[in-house]
XYZ file of N, CA, C and O in Angstrom:
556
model
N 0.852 -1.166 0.000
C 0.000 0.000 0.000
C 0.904 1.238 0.000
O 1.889 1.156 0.734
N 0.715 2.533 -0.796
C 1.599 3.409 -0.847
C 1.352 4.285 0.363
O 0.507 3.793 1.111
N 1.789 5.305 0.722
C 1.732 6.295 1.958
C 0.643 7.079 2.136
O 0.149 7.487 3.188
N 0.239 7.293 0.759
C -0.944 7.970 0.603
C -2.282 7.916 1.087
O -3.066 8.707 1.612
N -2.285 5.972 0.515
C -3.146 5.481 1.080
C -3.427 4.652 2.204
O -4.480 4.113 2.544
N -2.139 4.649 2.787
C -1.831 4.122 4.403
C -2.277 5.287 5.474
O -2.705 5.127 6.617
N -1.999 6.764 4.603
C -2.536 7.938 5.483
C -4.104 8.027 5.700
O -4.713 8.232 6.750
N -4.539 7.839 4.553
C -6.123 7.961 4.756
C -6.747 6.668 5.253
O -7.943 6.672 5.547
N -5.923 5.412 5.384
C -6.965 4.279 6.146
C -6.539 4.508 7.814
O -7.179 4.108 8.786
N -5.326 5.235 7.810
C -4.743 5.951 9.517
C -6.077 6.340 9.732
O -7.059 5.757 10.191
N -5.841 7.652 9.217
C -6.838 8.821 9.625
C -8.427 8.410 9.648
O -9.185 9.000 10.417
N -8.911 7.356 8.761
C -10.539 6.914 8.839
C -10.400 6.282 10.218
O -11.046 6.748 11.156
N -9.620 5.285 10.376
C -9.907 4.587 11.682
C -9.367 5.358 13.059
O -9.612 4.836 14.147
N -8.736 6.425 13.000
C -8.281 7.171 14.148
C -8.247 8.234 14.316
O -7.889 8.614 15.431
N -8.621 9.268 13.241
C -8.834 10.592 13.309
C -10.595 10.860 14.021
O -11.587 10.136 13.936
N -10.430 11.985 14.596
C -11.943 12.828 14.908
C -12.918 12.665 13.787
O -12.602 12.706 12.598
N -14.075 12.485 14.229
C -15.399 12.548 13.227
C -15.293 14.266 12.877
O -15.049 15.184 13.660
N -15.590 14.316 11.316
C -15.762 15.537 10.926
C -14.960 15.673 9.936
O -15.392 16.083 8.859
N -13.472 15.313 10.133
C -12.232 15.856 9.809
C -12.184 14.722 7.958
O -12.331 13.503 7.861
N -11.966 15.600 6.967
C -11.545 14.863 5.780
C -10.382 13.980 5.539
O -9.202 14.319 5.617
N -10.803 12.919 5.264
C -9.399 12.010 5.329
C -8.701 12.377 4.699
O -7.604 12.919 4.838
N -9.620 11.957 3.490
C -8.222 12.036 2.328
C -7.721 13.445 1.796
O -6.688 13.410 1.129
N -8.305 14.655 1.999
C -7.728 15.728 2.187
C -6.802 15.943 3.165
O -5.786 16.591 2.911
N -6.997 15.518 4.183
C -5.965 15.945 5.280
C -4.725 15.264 5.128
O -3.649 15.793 5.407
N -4.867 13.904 4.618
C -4.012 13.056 4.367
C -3.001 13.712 3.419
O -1.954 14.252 3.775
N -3.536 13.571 1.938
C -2.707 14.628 0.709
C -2.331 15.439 1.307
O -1.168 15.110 1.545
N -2.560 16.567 1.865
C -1.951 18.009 2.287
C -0.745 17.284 3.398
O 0.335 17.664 2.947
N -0.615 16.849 4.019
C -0.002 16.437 5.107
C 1.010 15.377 4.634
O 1.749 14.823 5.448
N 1.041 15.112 3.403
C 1.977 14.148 2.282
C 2.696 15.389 1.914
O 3.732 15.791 2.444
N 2.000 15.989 0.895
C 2.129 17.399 0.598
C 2.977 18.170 1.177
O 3.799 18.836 0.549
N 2.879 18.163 2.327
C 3.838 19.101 3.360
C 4.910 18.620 3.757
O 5.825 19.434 3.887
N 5.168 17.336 4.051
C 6.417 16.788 4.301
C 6.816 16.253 3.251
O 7.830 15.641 3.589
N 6.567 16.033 1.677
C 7.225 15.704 0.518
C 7.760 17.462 0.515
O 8.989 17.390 0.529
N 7.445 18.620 0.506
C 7.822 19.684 0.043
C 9.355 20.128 1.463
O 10.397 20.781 1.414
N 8.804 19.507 2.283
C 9.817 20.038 3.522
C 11.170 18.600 3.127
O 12.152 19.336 3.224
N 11.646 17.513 2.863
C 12.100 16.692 2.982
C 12.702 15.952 1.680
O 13.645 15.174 1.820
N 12.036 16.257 0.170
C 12.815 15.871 -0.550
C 12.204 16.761 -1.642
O 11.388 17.680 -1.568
N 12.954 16.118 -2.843
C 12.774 16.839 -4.179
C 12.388 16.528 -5.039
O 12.522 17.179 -6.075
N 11.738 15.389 -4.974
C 11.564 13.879 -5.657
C 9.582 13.896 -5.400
O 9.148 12.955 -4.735
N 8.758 14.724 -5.821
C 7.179 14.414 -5.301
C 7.464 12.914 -5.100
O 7.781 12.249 -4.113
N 7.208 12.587 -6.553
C 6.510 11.310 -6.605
C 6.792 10.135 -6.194
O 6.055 9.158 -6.055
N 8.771 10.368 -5.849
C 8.989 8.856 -4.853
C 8.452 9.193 -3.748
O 7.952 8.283 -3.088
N 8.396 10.492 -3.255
C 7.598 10.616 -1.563
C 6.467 9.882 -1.615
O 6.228 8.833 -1.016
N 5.419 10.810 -2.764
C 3.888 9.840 -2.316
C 3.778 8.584 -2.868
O 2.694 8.095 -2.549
N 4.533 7.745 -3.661
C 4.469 6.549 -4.220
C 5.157 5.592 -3.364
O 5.217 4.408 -3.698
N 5.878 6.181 -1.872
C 6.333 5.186 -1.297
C 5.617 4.323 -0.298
O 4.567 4.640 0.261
N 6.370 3.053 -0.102
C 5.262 2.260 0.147
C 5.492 1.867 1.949
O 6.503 1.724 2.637
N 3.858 1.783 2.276
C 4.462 1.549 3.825
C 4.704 0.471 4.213
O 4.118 -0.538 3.822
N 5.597 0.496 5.038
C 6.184 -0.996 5.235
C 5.652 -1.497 6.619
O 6.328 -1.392 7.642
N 4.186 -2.144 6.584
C 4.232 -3.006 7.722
C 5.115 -4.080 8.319
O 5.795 -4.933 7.750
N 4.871 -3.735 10.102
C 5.941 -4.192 10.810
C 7.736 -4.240 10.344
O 8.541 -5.114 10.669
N 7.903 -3.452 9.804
C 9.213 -3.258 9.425
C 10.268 -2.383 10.657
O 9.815 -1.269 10.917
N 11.003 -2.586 11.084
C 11.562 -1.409 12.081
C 11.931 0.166 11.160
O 12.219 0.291 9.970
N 11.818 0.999 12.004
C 12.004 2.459 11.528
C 13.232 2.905 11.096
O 14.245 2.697 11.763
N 13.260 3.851 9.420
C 14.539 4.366 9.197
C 14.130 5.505 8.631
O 13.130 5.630 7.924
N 14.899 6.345 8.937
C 14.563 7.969 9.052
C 15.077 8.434 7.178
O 14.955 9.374 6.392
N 15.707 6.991 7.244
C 15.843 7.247 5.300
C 14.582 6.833 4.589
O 14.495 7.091 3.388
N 13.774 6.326 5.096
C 13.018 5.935 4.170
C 11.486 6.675 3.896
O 10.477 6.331 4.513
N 11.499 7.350 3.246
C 10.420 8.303 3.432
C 8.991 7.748 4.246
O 8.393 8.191 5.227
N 8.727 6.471 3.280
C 7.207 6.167 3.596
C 7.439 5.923 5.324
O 6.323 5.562 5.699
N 8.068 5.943 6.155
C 8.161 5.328 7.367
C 8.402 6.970 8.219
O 8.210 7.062 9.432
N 8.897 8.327 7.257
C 8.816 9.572 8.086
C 7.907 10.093 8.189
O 7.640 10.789 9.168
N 6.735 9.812 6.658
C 5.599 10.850 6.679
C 4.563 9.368 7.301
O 3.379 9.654 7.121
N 4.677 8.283 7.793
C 3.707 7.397 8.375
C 3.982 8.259 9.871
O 3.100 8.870 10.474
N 5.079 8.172 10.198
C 5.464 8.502 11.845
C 4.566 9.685 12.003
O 3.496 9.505 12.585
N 4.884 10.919 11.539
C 4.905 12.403 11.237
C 3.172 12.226 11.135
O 2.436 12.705 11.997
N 2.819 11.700 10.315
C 1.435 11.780 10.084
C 0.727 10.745 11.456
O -0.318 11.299 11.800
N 0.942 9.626 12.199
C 0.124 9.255 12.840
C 0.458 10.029 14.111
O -0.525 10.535 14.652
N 1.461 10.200 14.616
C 1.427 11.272 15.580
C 0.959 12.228 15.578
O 1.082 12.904 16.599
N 0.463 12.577 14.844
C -0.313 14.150 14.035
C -1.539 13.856 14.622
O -1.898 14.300 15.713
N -2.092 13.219 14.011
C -3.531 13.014 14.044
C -3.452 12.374 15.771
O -3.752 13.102 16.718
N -3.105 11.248 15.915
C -3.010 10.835 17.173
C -2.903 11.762 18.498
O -3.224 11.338 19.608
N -2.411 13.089 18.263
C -1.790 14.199 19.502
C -2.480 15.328 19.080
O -3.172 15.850 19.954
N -2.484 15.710 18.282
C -3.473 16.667 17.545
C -4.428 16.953 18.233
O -5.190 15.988 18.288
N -4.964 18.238 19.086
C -6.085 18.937 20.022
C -6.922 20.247 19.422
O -7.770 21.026 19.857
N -6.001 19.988 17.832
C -6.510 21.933 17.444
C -7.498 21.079 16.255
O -6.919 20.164 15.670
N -8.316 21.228 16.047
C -9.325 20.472 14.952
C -9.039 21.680 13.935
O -9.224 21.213 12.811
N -8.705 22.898 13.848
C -8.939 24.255 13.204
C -7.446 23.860 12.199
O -7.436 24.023 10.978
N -6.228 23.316 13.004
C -4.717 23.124 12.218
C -4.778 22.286 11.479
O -3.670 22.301 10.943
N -5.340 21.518 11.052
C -5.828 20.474 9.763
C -5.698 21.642 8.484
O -4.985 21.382 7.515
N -6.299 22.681 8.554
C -6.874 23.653 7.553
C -5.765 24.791 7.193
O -5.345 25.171 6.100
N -5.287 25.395 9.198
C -4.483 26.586 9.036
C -3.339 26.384 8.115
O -2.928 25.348 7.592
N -2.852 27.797 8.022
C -1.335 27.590 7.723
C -0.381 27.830 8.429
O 0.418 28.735 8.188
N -0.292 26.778 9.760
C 0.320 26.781 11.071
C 0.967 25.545 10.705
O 2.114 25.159 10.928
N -0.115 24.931 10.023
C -0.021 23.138 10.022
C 1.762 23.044 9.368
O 2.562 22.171 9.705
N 2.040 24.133 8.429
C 3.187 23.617 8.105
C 4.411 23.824 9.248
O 5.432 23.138 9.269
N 4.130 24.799 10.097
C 5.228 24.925 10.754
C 5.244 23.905 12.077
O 6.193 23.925 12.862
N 3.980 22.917 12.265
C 3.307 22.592 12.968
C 4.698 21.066 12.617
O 5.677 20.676 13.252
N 4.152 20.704 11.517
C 5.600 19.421 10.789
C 6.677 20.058 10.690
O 7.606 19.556 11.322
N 6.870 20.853 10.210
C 8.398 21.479 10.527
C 8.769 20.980 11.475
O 9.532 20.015 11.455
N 8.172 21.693 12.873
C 8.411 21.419 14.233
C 8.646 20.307 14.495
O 9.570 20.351 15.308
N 8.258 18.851 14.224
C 7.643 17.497 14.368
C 8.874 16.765 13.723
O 9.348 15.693 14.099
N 9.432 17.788 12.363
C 10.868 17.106 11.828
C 11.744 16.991 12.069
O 12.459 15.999 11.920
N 12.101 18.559 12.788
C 13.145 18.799 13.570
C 13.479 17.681 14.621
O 14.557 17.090 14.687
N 12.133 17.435 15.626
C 12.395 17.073 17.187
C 13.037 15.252 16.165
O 14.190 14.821 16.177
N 11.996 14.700 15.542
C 12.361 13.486 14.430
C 13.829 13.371 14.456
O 14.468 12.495 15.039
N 14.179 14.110 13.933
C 15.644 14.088 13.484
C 16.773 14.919 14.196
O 17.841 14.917 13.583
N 16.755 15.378 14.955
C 17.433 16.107 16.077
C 17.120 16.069 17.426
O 17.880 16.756 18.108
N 16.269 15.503 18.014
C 15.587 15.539 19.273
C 15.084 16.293 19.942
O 14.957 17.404 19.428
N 14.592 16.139 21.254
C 14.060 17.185 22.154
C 14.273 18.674 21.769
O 13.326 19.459 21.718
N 15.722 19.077 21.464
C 16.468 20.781 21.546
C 16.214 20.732 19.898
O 16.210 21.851 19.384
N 15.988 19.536 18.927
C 16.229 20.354 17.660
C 16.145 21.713 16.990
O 16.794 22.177 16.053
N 15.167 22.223 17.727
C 15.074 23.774 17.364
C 16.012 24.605 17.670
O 16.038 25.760 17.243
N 16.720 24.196 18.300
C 18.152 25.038 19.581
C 18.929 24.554 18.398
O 19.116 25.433 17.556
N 19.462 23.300 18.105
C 21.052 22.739 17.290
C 20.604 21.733 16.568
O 19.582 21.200 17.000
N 21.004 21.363 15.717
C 20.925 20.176 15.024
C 22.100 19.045 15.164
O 22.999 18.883 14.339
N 21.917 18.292 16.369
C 22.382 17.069 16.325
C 21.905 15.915 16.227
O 21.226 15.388 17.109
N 22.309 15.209 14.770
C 22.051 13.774 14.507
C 21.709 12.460 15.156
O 21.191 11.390 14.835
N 22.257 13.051 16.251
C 22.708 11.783 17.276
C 21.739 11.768 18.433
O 21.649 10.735 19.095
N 20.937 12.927 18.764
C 19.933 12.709 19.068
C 18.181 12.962 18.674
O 17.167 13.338 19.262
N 18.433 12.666 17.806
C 16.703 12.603 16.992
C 16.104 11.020 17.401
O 16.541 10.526 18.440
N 15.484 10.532 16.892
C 15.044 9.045 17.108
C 15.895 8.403 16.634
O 16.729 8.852 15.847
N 15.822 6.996 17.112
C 16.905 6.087 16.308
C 16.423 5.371 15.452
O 15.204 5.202 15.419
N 17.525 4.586 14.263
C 17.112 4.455 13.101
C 17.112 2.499 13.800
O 17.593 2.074 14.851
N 16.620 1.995 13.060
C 16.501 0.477 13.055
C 15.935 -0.102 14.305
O 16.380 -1.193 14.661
N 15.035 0.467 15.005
C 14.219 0.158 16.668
C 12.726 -0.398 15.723
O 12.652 -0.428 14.494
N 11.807 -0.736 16.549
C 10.891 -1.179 15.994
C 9.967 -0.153 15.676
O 10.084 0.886 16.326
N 9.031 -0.216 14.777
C 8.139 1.204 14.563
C 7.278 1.846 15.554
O 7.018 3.045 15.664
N 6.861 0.820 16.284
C 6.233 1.394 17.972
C 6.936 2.009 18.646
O 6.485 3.068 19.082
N 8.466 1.569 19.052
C 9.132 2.224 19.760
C 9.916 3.561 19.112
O 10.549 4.251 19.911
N 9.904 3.856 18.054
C 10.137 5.161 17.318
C 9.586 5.648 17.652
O 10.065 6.351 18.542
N 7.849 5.881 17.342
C 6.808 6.447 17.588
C 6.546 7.543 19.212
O 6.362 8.714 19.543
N 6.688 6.252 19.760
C 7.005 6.468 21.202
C 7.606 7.471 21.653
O 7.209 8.358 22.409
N 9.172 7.202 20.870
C 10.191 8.292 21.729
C 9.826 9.518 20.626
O 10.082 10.561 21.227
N 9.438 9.775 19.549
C 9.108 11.115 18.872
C 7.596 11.834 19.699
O 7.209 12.972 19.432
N 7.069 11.153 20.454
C 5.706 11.511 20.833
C 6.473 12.020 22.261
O 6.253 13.150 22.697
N 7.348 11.127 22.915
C 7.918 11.758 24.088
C 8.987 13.102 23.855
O 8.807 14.184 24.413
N 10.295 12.770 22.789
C 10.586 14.148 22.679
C 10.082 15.264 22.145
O 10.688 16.327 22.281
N 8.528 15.164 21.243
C 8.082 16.482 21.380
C 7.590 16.698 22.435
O 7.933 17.868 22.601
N 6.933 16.383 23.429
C 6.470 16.870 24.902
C 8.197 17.837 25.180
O 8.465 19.033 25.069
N 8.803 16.983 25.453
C 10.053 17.434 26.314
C 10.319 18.544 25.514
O 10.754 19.497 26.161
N 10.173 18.769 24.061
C 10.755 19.930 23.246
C 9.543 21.179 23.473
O 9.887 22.265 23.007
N 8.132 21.142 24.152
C 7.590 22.145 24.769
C 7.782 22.102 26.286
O 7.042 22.695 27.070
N 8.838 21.351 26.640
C 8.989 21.900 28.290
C 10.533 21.567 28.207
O 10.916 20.455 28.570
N 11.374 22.453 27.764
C 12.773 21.497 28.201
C 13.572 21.587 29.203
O 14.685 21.077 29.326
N 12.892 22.361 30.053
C 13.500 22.199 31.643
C 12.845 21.079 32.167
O 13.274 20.918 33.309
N 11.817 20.028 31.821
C 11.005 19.446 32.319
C 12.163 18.001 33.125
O 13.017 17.611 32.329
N 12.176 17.669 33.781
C 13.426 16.816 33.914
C 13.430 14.975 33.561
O 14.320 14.174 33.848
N 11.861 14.661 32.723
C 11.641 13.319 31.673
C 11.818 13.439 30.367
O 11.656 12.466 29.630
């Protein structure tokens, strides 16, 4: 199944009633194919890899992460639409690939790690964005 359509069977079974799948889905492909490579069509043609462990090279496995944490943590029903939403993944790429401080420095070495299982990626990107809106917080 490509990303595209791994986003919109996410979002039917776990997003808020109301909210357009497959619009939200595209735009939110859309936004991290334009932030992350140069290539549209290998972004949205890539394919998701069930149960596979996580690699921060492989697109379909950044905009799966990026996108189910989205929807999954997501409290603003209005940022689906705004044009916040992009700085909203911006934000979400950074902590991804630099960790907790990414906005402060860009170090490699602490973003998520590459080859853990896809749950436990998930996990620690859902925990270092918390920590990246409190970073005196001491978890």
């Amino acid at each position: 199944m490509n990303i595209l359509d791994y986003c919109v069977k996410y979002h039917t079974e776990n997003g808020r009633l109301g909210e357009p799948s497959a619009f939200i889905s595209q735009r939110i492909c859309n936004l991290v194919n334009d932030l992350i490579s140069s290539n549209p069509s290998e972004t949205i043609n890539s394919p998701h890899r069930e149960n596979a462990t996580f690699n921060k090279n492989n697109f379909g496995d950044v905009i799966s992460i990026i996108f189910e944490v989205f929807v999954d943590t997501n409290n603003n029903p209005y940022l689906w639409e705004s044009d916040e939403l992009k700085n909203e993944i911006q934000h979400m790429l950074r902590i991804l690939f630099f960790g907790p401080m990414g906005e402060i420095h860009n170090n490699i070495n602490e973003g998520v790690e590459n080859d853990i299982p896809y749950i436990e990626a998930k996990a620690m990107l859902i925990k270092y964005l918390d920590k990246s809106h409190n970073l005196l917080s001491p978890y």
